[in-house]
Amino acid sequence: MSPAKCASTNIPGPRHENDLLYIKTDVHTGRTYHATDDIPVGSTVLRASTPYTYTIWKQFRNEVCAECWRYEGGRRTFLKQRDDIGVTNPAGGANRMIRNGTRVETIGAGLWFCDEGCQGAWIAREGMETITLFRVLEEARRKKEEGKKKPNPLEAAQITADIVDQAWTMVCDKEKNLKERKKWRNLQLDNFETDMARYVLLALIHLRRELEEAWIPSQNQQTQATDACIRRNLPTDGRHDLRFWGATWNDFTTLQHNELNHLRTYPKLLEDQIRIYKVLKGRFAESNSSMSDHKPVGPADEGVNREEEQNHGARPGHHQGDGIGKTADNGDMLMDLGSAITIDNVRAIFSVDPGNSFGIWEVPLTEESECLGFAVYPRPSFFNHHCSPNVNKERYGRGLAFVTTRSVRAGEELCISYGHAEGMGWRQRQKELREGWFFECSCGKCIVDMSTVDEGT
């Protein structure tokens, strides 16, 4: 059977871009992009206007627009709007609450915007409730970083699949104890953990919308999203922007999982991930009486694709109860994330990050550019790596465009360079790809360079 073209696999983008690509699936390399016909140099073969989930590191958060990711080397004067201030209440009432009869400032959601246009576009896509959820999460951020870190009990050599499963099984067992779960609401996270928790929370919010199938953007939201597309020189169907450019939870979680390799490289992450799960469960689960475990789906889970679950180990989770939300300290109703916050789902979100995420780099890209955060775009993640790529990634705002660097023949695989490996020598490239993406590169350039190195030794 011939591989399906992008038009039949729902790859988003203008039709002329759809017709340039098709997907092939290989047992070793997974899904890969190939040219449908001869493609001239300088052709845009794929675009994605927004990621499925992302995070901006805290040290840059009040220097970066949360919508267009504009960054001016640490300057902040261009950021005119914050969170939802001016949207719900011109006086900024959304950032205040009543305590003991006194109106006090609440913790911010950590969102800054260039102007009302960027603020409106972000809210049109993510929703006002996401700002409230971010505020609740930011309350878990430790006010002062601990001076001395606790030693990590696990070393890389000790990390096995069984060890990881056992650690999460212990969490599942503790979760059944009401007193233990109540403690989780008061757990605190350091800056790195909170930033990673924001990445996880945003993915869970998007999943929950899919489960509810109830989020229908208003005409005003459609208009704001369309305006945002126009400003970023994108096709003007705002629905693409609101729906994460066609990506779904299934697209996101069926990307290659790199949990074990990642934890072996950074053993402390297992402890971090478990603490993040506890905080999310403690603060956002609607009811602690209905438990969600991390075992395979049971017979009650109707409509679940069991083959996909066996292959990928993650599921959206099924509804428990009537979906009533909980109330934040400031009186806002929170989205009920209880059925979405499962061990399987959180592990899947963490597993997708390494090897699939794109760094959010300061542009124009130079050797001194700052890495402001990272984002996962499911469709662009199908691109494989080559040390002499025929496609280059270009960031425009929060979107990505993939442009051919040379003429490409029909049927040829389309590849990008992961990180900045193409500018390195062979030994350095191999080290970079092995440690950052967990594979030994055997592309044509590496084969030639390896033979040259061997001849010189």
CSV table of C-alpha atoms in Angstrom, one decimal:
chain,number,residue,atom,x,y,z
A,1,MET,CA,0.0,0.0,0.0
A,2,SER,CA,1.3,3.4,-0.9
A,3,PRO,CA,1.8,5.9,1.9
A,4,ALA,CA,-1.0,8.3,2.5
A,5,LYS,CA,-0.5,12.0,1.5
A,6,CYS,CA,-0.8,14.7,4.1
A,7,ALA,CA,-4.2,15.7,2.8
A,8,SER,CA,-5.6,12.4,3.9
A,9,THR,CA,-3.8,12.3,7.2
A,10,ASN,CA,-5.0,15.7,8.4
A,11,ILE,CA,-1.6,17.4,8.4
A,12,PRO,CA,-2.6,21.1,8.9
A,13,GLY,CA,-1.7,24.0,6.7
A,14,PRO,CA,-2.6,25.5,3.4
A,15,ARG,CA,-3.4,23.0,0.6
A,16,HIS,CA,-0.3,23.7,-1.4
A,17,GLU,CA,1.8,22.7,1.7
A,18,ASN,CA,-0.4,19.6,2.3
A,19,ASP,CA,0.4,18.3,-1.2
A,20,LEU,CA,4.2,18.5,-0.7
A,21,LEU,CA,4.4,15.8,2.0
A,22,TYR,CA,3.3,12.3,2.9
A,23,ILE,CA,4.0,10.1,5.9
A,24,LYS,CA,5.8,6.8,6.0
A,25,THR,CA,5.9,4.6,9.0
A,26,ASP,CA,9.1,2.5,9.7
A,27,VAL,CA,9.5,0.0,12.6
A,28,HIS,CA,12.8,1.5,13.5
A,29,THR,CA,12.4,5.3,12.8
A,30,GLY,CA,8.6,5.6,13.3
A,31,ARG,CA,6.7,8.2,11.3
A,32,THR,CA,8.8,10.2,8.8
A,33,TYR,CA,8.0,12.9,6.2
A,34,HIS,CA,8.8,12.4,2.5
A,35,ALA,CA,8.4,14.6,-0.5
A,36,THR,CA,5.4,13.9,-2.7
A,37,ASP,CA,7.0,15.5,-5.8
A,38,ASP,CA,10.2,17.4,-6.5
A,39,ILE,CA,10.3,20.4,-4.2
A,40,PRO,CA,12.4,23.5,-5.0
A,41,VAL,CA,14.7,25.2,-2.5
A,42,GLY,CA,13.0,27.8,-0.2
A,43,SER,CA,9.6,26.0,-0.2
A,44,THR,CA,7.6,26.0,3.1
A,45,VAL,CA,6.6,22.3,3.5
A,46,LEU,CA,4.9,22.5,6.9
A,47,ARG,CA,3.7,25.1,9.4
A,48,ALA,CA,2.3,24.9,12.9
A,49,SER,CA,1.0,28.1,14.4
A,50,THR,CA,0.9,27.0,18.1
A,51,PRO,CA,2.2,24.1,20.2
A,52,TYR,CA,0.1,21.5,22.0
A,53,THR,CA,1.8,22.4,25.2
A,54,TYR,CA,4.8,24.4,26.3
A,55,THR,CA,6.5,26.3,29.1
A,56,ILE,CA,8.5,29.5,29.5
A,57,TRP,CA,11.2,29.3,32.1
A,58,LYS,CA,10.5,31.5,35.1
A,59,GLN,CA,13.6,33.6,34.7
A,60,PHE,CA,12.3,34.9,31.4
A,61,ARG,CA,8.5,34.9,32.1
A,62,ASN,CA,8.2,38.6,32.8
A,63,GLU,CA,10.4,39.4,29.8
A,64,VAL,CA,8.6,37.3,27.1
A,65,CYS,CA,5.1,37.8,25.6
A,66,ALA,CA,3.1,34.7,26.5
A,67,GLU,CA,1.4,34.8,23.1
A,68,CYS,CA,3.9,35.9,20.4
A,69,TRP,CA,7.0,35.0,22.5
A,70,ARG,CA,8.6,38.4,21.7
A,71,TYR,CA,11.8,38.8,23.7
A,72,GLU,CA,14.0,41.9,23.6
A,73,GLY,CA,17.1,40.8,25.5
A,74,GLY,CA,15.7,41.4,29.0
A,75,ARG,CA,13.8,44.6,28.3
A,76,ARG,CA,10.2,44.6,29.7
A,77,THR,CA,8.8,48.0,28.6
A,78,PHE,CA,7.1,46.5,25.6
A,79,LEU,CA,4.9,44.2,27.8
A,80,LYS,CA,1.7,46.2,28.5
A,81,GLN,CA,-0.8,43.6,29.6
A,82,ARG,CA,-0.7,41.0,32.4
A,83,ASP,CA,-2.8,37.8,32.9
A,84,ASP,CA,-6.5,38.8,32.4
A,85,ILE,CA,-6.2,42.3,33.9
A,86,GLY,CA,-8.4,44.7,31.9
A,87,VAL,CA,-10.5,41.8,30.4
A,88,THR,CA,-12.7,40.8,33.3
A,89,ASN,CA,-12.4,44.0,35.2
A,90,PRO,CA,-10.7,47.2,34.0
A,91,ALA,CA,-9.4,47.8,37.6
A,92,GLY,CA,-7.7,44.4,37.6
A,93,GLY,CA,-10.2,42.8,40.0
A,94,ALA,CA,-9.3,39.3,38.7
A,95,ASN,CA,-6.0,39.6,40.6
A,96,ARG,CA,-7.6,40.4,43.9
A,97,MET,CA,-9.6,38.4,46.4
A,98,ILE,CA,-11.2,39.0,49.8
A,99,ARG,CA,-9.5,37.7,52.9
A,100,ASN,CA,-10.9,38.6,56.4
A,101,GLY,CA,-12.9,41.4,54.8
A,102,THR,CA,-9.9,42.9,53.1
A,103,ARG,CA,-9.2,43.0,49.4
A,104,VAL,CA,-5.7,41.7,48.8
A,105,GLU,CA,-3.6,40.9,45.7
A,106,THR,CA,-3.5,37.3,44.6
A,107,ILE,CA,-0.6,35.4,43.0
A,108,GLY,CA,-0.3,36.2,39.3
A,109,ALA,CA,-0.7,33.5,36.6
A,110,GLY,CA,2.8,34.4,35.2
A,111,LEU,CA,1.5,35.7,31.8
A,112,TRP,CA,2.7,38.9,30.2
A,113,PHE,CA,1.6,40.3,26.9
A,114,CYS,CA,2.7,42.9,24.4
A,115,ASP,CA,-0.7,44.4,24.1
A,116,GLU,CA,-4.5,43.7,24.2
A,117,GLY,CA,-4.2,41.9,20.8
A,118,CYS,CA,-1.8,39.3,22.1
A,119,GLN,CA,-3.7,39.0,25.4
A,120,GLY,CA,-7.0,38.5,23.5
A,121,ALA,CA,-5.5,35.9,21.2
A,122,TRP,CA,-4.1,33.9,24.1
A,123,ILE,CA,-7.4,34.0,26.0
A,124,ALA,CA,-9.3,33.1,22.9
A,125,ARG,CA,-7.3,29.9,22.5
A,126,GLU,CA,-6.6,28.9,26.1
A,127,GLY,CA,-9.6,30.3,27.9
A,128,MET,CA,-10.0,32.5,31.0
A,129,GLU,CA,-10.2,29.4,33.2
A,130,THR,CA,-6.6,28.4,32.3
A,131,ILE,CA,-5.4,31.7,33.8
A,132,THR,CA,-7.2,30.8,37.0
A,133,LEU,CA,-5.7,27.3,37.0
A,134,PHE,CA,-2.2,28.8,36.4
A,135,ARG,CA,-2.8,31.1,39.4
A,136,VAL,CA,-3.6,28.1,41.6
A,137,LEU,CA,-0.5,26.3,40.4
A,138,GLU,CA,1.7,29.3,41.1
A,139,GLU,CA,0.6,29.2,44.7
A,140,ALA,CA,2.6,25.9,45.0
A,141,ARG,CA,5.8,27.6,43.8
A,142,ARG,CA,8.2,27.8,46.7
A,143,LYS,CA,8.8,31.4,47.7
A,144,LYS,CA,12.4,30.8,48.4
A,145,GLU,CA,14.7,28.2,46.8
A,146,GLU,CA,16.3,25.8,49.2
A,147,GLY,CA,20.0,26.4,49.6
A,148,LYS,CA,21.0,22.8,49.9
A,149,LYS,CA,19.5,20.1,47.8
A,150,LYS,CA,18.8,16.7,49.2
A,151,PRO,CA,21.1,14.0,47.8
A,152,ASN,CA,19.4,11.8,45.2
A,153,PRO,CA,19.1,8.2,46.4
A,154,LEU,CA,19.1,6.8,42.8
A,155,GLU,CA,22.0,6.7,40.4
A,156,ALA,CA,21.7,6.3,36.6
A,157,ALA,CA,22.8,2.7,36.8
A,158,GLN,CA,20.0,1.9,39.2
A,159,ILE,CA,17.2,3.2,37.0
A,160,THR,CA,15.4,0.4,35.3
A,161,ALA,CA,11.8,0.1,34.0
A,162,ASP,CA,10.9,-2.0,37.0
A,163,ILE,CA,12.3,0.6,39.4
A,164,VAL,CA,10.3,3.4,37.7
A,165,ASP,CA,7.1,1.3,37.7
A,166,GLN,CA,7.6,0.5,41.4
A,167,ALA,CA,8.0,4.2,42.3
A,168,TRP,CA,4.8,5.1,40.6
A,169,THR,CA,3.0,2.0,42.1
A,170,MET,CA,3.9,3.4,45.6
A,171,VAL,CA,2.4,6.7,44.6
A,172,CYS,CA,-0.8,4.9,43.5
A,173,ASP,CA,-1.0,3.0,46.8
A,174,LYS,CA,-0.5,6.2,48.9
A,175,GLU,CA,-3.2,7.9,46.8
A,176,LYS,CA,-5.8,5.6,48.3
A,177,ASN,CA,-5.2,7.1,51.7
A,178,LEU,CA,-7.3,10.2,52.3
A,179,LYS,CA,-5.0,11.7,54.9
A,180,GLU,CA,-2.0,11.3,52.5
A,181,ARG,CA,-3.9,12.9,49.6
A,182,LYS,CA,-4.8,15.9,51.7
A,183,LYS,CA,-1.1,16.5,52.4
A,184,TRP,CA,-0.5,16.8,48.7
A,185,ARG,CA,-2.5,20.0,48.5
A,186,ASN,CA,0.2,21.8,50.6
A,187,LEU,CA,3.2,20.5,48.8
A,188,GLN,CA,5.6,23.1,47.4
A,189,LEU,CA,7.6,23.0,44.2
A,190,ASP,CA,10.9,24.6,43.2
A,191,ASN,CA,11.1,26.8,40.2
A,192,PHE,CA,12.1,24.0,37.8
A,193,GLU,CA,9.3,21.7,39.0
A,194,THR,CA,6.7,24.5,38.8
A,195,ASP,CA,7.8,25.3,35.2
A,196,MET,CA,7.5,21.7,34.3
A,197,ALA,CA,4.1,21.5,36.1
A,198,ARG,CA,2.8,24.3,33.9
A,199,TYR,CA,3.8,22.2,30.8
A,200,VAL,CA,1.9,19.2,32.2
A,201,LEU,CA,-1.1,21.2,33.4
A,202,LEU,CA,-1.6,22.9,30.0
A,203,ALA,CA,-1.6,19.5,28.2
A,204,LEU,CA,-4.1,18.2,30.8
A,205,ILE,CA,-6.4,21.2,30.2
A,206,HIS,CA,-6.3,20.5,26.4
A,207,LEU,CA,-7.1,16.8,27.1
A,208,ARG,CA,-10.0,17.7,29.4
A,209,ARG,CA,-11.5,19.8,26.6
A,210,GLU,CA,-11.3,16.9,24.3
A,211,LEU,CA,-13.0,14.6,26.9
A,212,GLU,CA,-15.8,17.0,27.5
A,213,GLU,CA,-16.2,17.9,23.8
A,214,ALA,CA,-18.0,20.9,25.1
A,215,TRP,CA,-15.6,23.8,24.4
A,216,ILE,CA,-16.9,25.6,21.3
A,217,PRO,CA,-15.2,28.9,20.6
A,218,SER,CA,-17.4,32.0,20.4
A,219,GLN,CA,-17.6,34.2,17.4
A,220,ASN,CA,-15.5,36.8,19.2
A,221,GLN,CA,-12.9,34.1,20.0
A,222,GLN,CA,-12.9,33.0,16.4
A,223,THR,CA,-12.3,36.7,15.3
A,224,GLN,CA,-9.5,37.2,17.8
A,225,ALA,CA,-7.8,34.0,16.7
A,226,THR,CA,-8.2,35.0,13.0
A,227,ASP,CA,-6.7,38.4,13.8
A,228,ALA,CA,-3.8,36.7,15.5
A,229,CYS,CA,-3.2,34.5,12.4
A,230,ILE,CA,-3.2,37.6,10.2
A,231,ARG,CA,-0.6,39.3,12.4
A,232,ARG,CA,1.6,36.3,12.1
A,233,ASN,CA,1.1,36.0,8.3
A,234,LEU,CA,-0.7,32.6,8.7
A,235,PRO,CA,-3.8,31.2,6.9
A,236,THR,CA,-6.8,33.1,8.3
A,237,ASP,CA,-8.9,30.1,9.5
A,238,GLY,CA,-8.8,30.9,13.2
A,239,ARG,CA,-10.1,27.5,14.1
A,240,HIS,CA,-6.7,26.0,13.3
A,241,ASP,CA,-5.1,28.3,15.9
A,242,LEU,CA,-7.8,27.6,18.5
A,243,ARG,CA,-7.5,23.8,18.0
A,244,PHE,CA,-3.7,23.7,18.2
A,245,TRP,CA,-3.3,23.4,14.4
A,246,GLY,CA,-5.1,20.1,14.2
A,247,ALA,CA,-3.1,18.3,17.0
A,248,THR,CA,-5.0,16.1,19.5
A,249,TRP,CA,-4.1,14.3,22.7
A,250,ASN,CA,-3.6,11.1,20.7
A,251,ASP,CA,-1.2,12.9,18.3
A,252,PHE,CA,0.7,14.2,21.3
A,253,THR,CA,0.9,11.0,23.4
A,254,THR,CA,1.7,8.7,20.4
A,255,LEU,CA,5.0,10.5,19.8
A,256,GLN,CA,8.0,8.5,20.8
A,257,HIS,CA,8.3,8.0,24.5
A,258,ASN,CA,11.8,8.4,26.1
A,259,GLU,CA,11.0,8.0,29.8
A,260,LEU,CA,13.7,5.5,30.7
A,261,ASN,CA,16.5,7.1,28.7
A,262,HIS,CA,15.7,10.5,30.2
A,263,LEU,CA,15.5,9.2,33.7
A,264,ARG,CA,18.8,7.3,33.3
A,265,THR,CA,20.4,10.6,32.2
A,266,TYR,CA,18.9,12.6,34.9
A,267,PRO,CA,17.9,10.3,37.8
A,268,LYS,CA,16.6,13.1,40.0
A,269,LEU,CA,13.8,13.8,37.6
A,270,LEU,CA,11.8,10.8,38.8
A,271,GLU,CA,11.5,12.4,42.3
A,272,ASP,CA,10.6,15.7,40.6
A,273,GLN,CA,7.9,14.1,38.4
A,274,ILE,CA,6.3,12.3,41.3
A,275,ARG,CA,6.1,15.5,43.4
A,276,ILE,CA,4.6,17.4,40.4
A,277,TYR,CA,1.9,14.7,40.1
A,278,LYS,CA,1.1,14.9,43.8
A,279,VAL,CA,0.7,18.7,43.6
A,280,LEU,CA,-1.5,18.5,40.5
A,281,LYS,CA,-3.6,15.8,42.0
A,282,GLY,CA,-3.9,17.6,45.3
A,283,ARG,CA,-4.8,21.0,43.9
A,284,PHE,CA,-6.9,20.2,40.8
A,285,ALA,CA,-8.6,16.8,41.2
A,286,GLU,CA,-12.4,17.6,41.7
A,287,SER,CA,-12.8,14.8,44.3
A,288,ASN,CA,-10.4,12.7,46.2
A,289,SER,CA,-13.1,10.1,46.7
A,290,SER,CA,-13.0,8.9,43.1
A,291,MET,CA,-9.5,7.4,42.4
A,292,SER,CA,-7.8,7.0,39.1
A,293,ASP,CA,-5.0,4.4,39.0
A,294,HIS,CA,-2.3,3.7,36.5
A,295,LYS,CA,-3.2,0.2,35.6
A,296,PRO,CA,-4.6,-0.9,32.1
A,297,VAL,CA,-8.1,0.2,31.3
A,298,GLY,CA,-10.8,-2.1,32.7
A,299,PRO,CA,-14.1,-3.2,31.1
A,300,ALA,CA,-15.9,-0.1,32.2
A,301,ASP,CA,-13.8,2.1,29.9
A,302,GLU,CA,-16.1,2.0,26.9
A,303,GLY,CA,-14.9,3.5,23.6
A,304,VAL,CA,-11.2,3.3,24.5
A,305,ASN,CA,-8.9,2.1,21.7
A,306,ARG,CA,-7.3,-0.8,23.6
A,307,GLU,CA,-4.7,-1.5,20.9
A,308,GLU,CA,-3.5,2.1,21.2
A,309,GLU,CA,-3.3,1.9,24.9
A,310,GLN,CA,-1.3,-1.3,24.9
A,311,ASN,CA,1.1,0.2,22.4
A,312,HIS,CA,1.5,3.6,24.0
A,313,GLY,CA,0.6,3.2,27.7
A,314,ALA,CA,-1.5,6.3,28.0
A,315,ARG,CA,-5.2,7.0,27.9
A,316,PRO,CA,-7.3,10.1,28.3
A,317,GLY,CA,-9.1,8.6,31.3
A,318,HIS,CA,-12.8,8.2,31.7
A,319,HIS,CA,-15.4,10.4,33.4
A,320,GLN,CA,-16.1,9.9,37.1
A,321,GLY,CA,-19.0,11.7,38.7
A,322,ASP,CA,-20.8,14.5,37.0
A,323,GLY,CA,-17.8,16.7,36.2
A,324,ILE,CA,-18.6,19.4,38.7
A,325,GLY,CA,-15.6,21.6,39.2
A,326,LYS,CA,-14.0,22.9,42.5
A,327,THR,CA,-13.7,26.4,43.7
A,328,ALA,CA,-10.5,28.4,43.9
A,329,ASP,CA,-9.6,30.6,46.9
A,330,ASN,CA,-10.7,33.7,44.9
A,331,GLY,CA,-14.1,32.2,44.2
A,332,ASP,CA,-13.6,31.2,40.6
A,333,MET,CA,-14.8,27.8,39.5
A,334,LEU,CA,-12.0,25.5,38.4
A,335,MET,CA,-12.2,23.1,35.5
A,336,ASP,CA,-12.6,19.6,36.9
A,337,LEU,CA,-9.3,17.9,35.9
A,338,GLY,CA,-9.9,14.8,38.1
A,339,SER,CA,-10.5,12.3,35.3
A,340,ALA,CA,-7.5,13.7,33.3
A,341,ILE,CA,-4.9,13.7,36.1
A,342,THR,CA,-3.9,10.0,36.1
A,343,ILE,CA,-0.5,8.5,36.6
A,344,ASP,CA,-0.6,7.2,33.0
A,345,ASN,CA,-1.3,10.6,31.6
A,346,VAL,CA,1.2,12.5,33.6
A,347,ARG,CA,3.9,9.9,32.8
A,348,ALA,CA,3.0,10.1,29.1
A,349,ILE,CA,3.3,13.9,29.1
A,350,PHE,CA,6.8,13.7,30.8
A,351,SER,CA,7.9,10.9,28.4
A,352,VAL,CA,7.0,12.9,25.3
A,353,ASP,CA,9.1,16.0,26.2
A,354,PRO,CA,12.6,14.5,25.8
A,355,GLY,CA,13.4,13.9,22.1
A,356,ASN,CA,10.2,15.6,20.8
A,357,SER,CA,10.2,19.1,22.2
A,358,PHE,CA,11.6,22.2,20.3
A,359,GLY,CA,13.5,24.8,22.2
A,360,ILE,CA,12.0,28.3,22.3
A,361,TRP,CA,15.1,30.2,21.3
A,362,GLU,CA,15.5,34.0,21.2
A,363,VAL,CA,15.4,35.1,17.6
A,364,PRO,CA,17.2,35.9,15.4
A,365,LEU,CA,19.2,32.9,16.4
A,366,THR,CA,22.8,33.5,17.2
A,367,GLU,CA,25.4,31.7,19.4
A,368,GLU,CA,24.4,34.1,22.2
A,369,SER,CA,20.6,33.4,21.9
A,370,GLU,CA,18.8,32.5,25.1
A,371,CYS,CA,16.7,29.4,25.4
A,372,LEU,CA,13.4,30.8,26.8
A,373,GLY,CA,11.6,27.5,27.3
A,374,PHE,CA,10.4,24.5,25.2
A,375,ALA,CA,7.3,23.5,23.3
A,376,VAL,CA,5.9,20.3,21.8
A,377,TYR,CA,4.4,20.5,18.3
A,378,PRO,CA,3.1,16.9,17.5
A,379,ARG,CA,3.0,17.2,13.7
A,380,PRO,CA,6.5,18.8,13.3
A,381,SER,CA,7.9,16.1,15.6
A,382,PHE,CA,7.6,13.6,12.8
A,383,PHE,CA,10.7,15.1,11.2
A,384,ASN,CA,13.7,12.9,11.6
A,385,HIS,CA,17.2,14.3,12.2
A,386,HIS,CA,20.0,14.6,9.6
A,387,CYS,CA,23.3,16.3,10.2
A,388,SER,CA,23.1,17.8,6.8
A,389,PRO,CA,19.3,18.6,6.7
A,390,ASN,CA,17.3,19.5,3.7
A,391,VAL,CA,14.7,21.4,5.8
A,392,ASN,CA,15.3,24.2,8.2
A,393,LYS,CA,13.1,25.2,11.1
A,394,GLU,CA,12.1,28.9,11.4
A,395,ARG,CA,10.2,30.4,14.3
A,396,TYR,CA,7.7,33.1,13.8
A,397,GLY,CA,6.1,34.1,17.1
A,398,ARG,CA,4.8,30.9,18.7
A,399,GLY,CA,4.6,29.2,15.4
A,400,LEU,CA,7.1,27.1,13.4
A,401,ALA,CA,7.7,27.0,9.6
A,402,PHE,CA,9.8,24.3,7.9
A,403,VAL,CA,11.5,25.4,4.7
A,404,THR,CA,13.6,23.4,2.3
A,405,THR,CA,17.3,24.4,2.3
A,406,ARG,CA,17.9,22.8,-1.1
A,407,SER,CA,16.0,21.1,-3.9
A,408,VAL,CA,14.4,17.8,-2.8
A,409,ARG,CA,13.6,14.9,-5.0
A,410,ALA,CA,10.2,13.1,-5.0
A,411,GLY,CA,10.2,10.3,-2.4
A,412,GLU,CA,13.2,11.7,-0.5
A,413,GLU,CA,12.9,11.9,3.2
A,414,LEU,CA,12.6,15.4,4.7
A,415,CYS,CA,14.9,15.9,7.7
A,416,ILE,CA,15.8,18.7,10.1
A,417,SER,CA,18.7,19.1,12.4
A,418,TYR,CA,18.0,18.6,16.1
A,419,GLY,CA,19.5,21.3,18.2
A,420,HIS,CA,22.4,22.9,16.5
A,421,ALA,CA,24.2,19.6,15.7
A,422,GLU,CA,24.9,20.5,12.0
A,423,GLY,CA,27.5,23.0,13.0
A,424,MET,CA,29.5,20.6,15.2
A,425,GLY,CA,32.3,18.1,14.4
A,426,TRP,CA,31.4,14.4,14.2
A,427,ARG,CA,32.4,13.4,17.8
A,428,GLN,CA,30.7,16.5,19.3
A,429,ARG,CA,27.6,15.8,17.2
A,430,GLN,CA,27.4,12.2,18.4
A,431,LYS,CA,27.8,13.2,22.0
A,432,GLU,CA,25.1,15.9,21.7
A,433,LEU,CA,22.6,13.6,20.0
A,434,ARG,CA,23.3,10.7,22.3
A,435,GLU,CA,22.9,12.8,25.5
A,436,GLY,CA,20.0,15.0,24.3
A,437,TRP,CA,18.0,12.8,22.0
A,438,PHE,CA,19.2,9.3,23.0
A,439,PHE,CA,20.4,7.9,19.7
A,440,GLU,CA,23.6,7.3,17.7
A,441,CYS,CA,23.3,9.2,14.4
A,442,SER,CA,24.1,7.2,11.3
A,443,CYS,CA,23.1,9.7,8.6
A,444,GLY,CA,25.1,10.0,5.4
A,445,LYS,CA,27.1,12.9,6.7
A,446,CYS,CA,28.0,11.0,9.9
A,447,ILE,CA,29.1,7.9,7.9
A,448,VAL,CA,31.4,10.0,5.8
A,449,ASP,CA,32.8,12.0,8.7
A,450,MET,CA,33.3,8.9,10.8
A,451,SER,CA,35.4,7.2,8.1
A,452,THR,CA,37.5,10.4,7.8
A,453,VAL,CA,38.0,10.4,11.6
A,454,ASP,CA,39.0,6.8,11.6
A,455,GLU,CA,41.5,7.3,8.8
A,456,GLY,CA,43.1,10.1,10.7
A,457,THR,CA,43.7,8.1,13.9
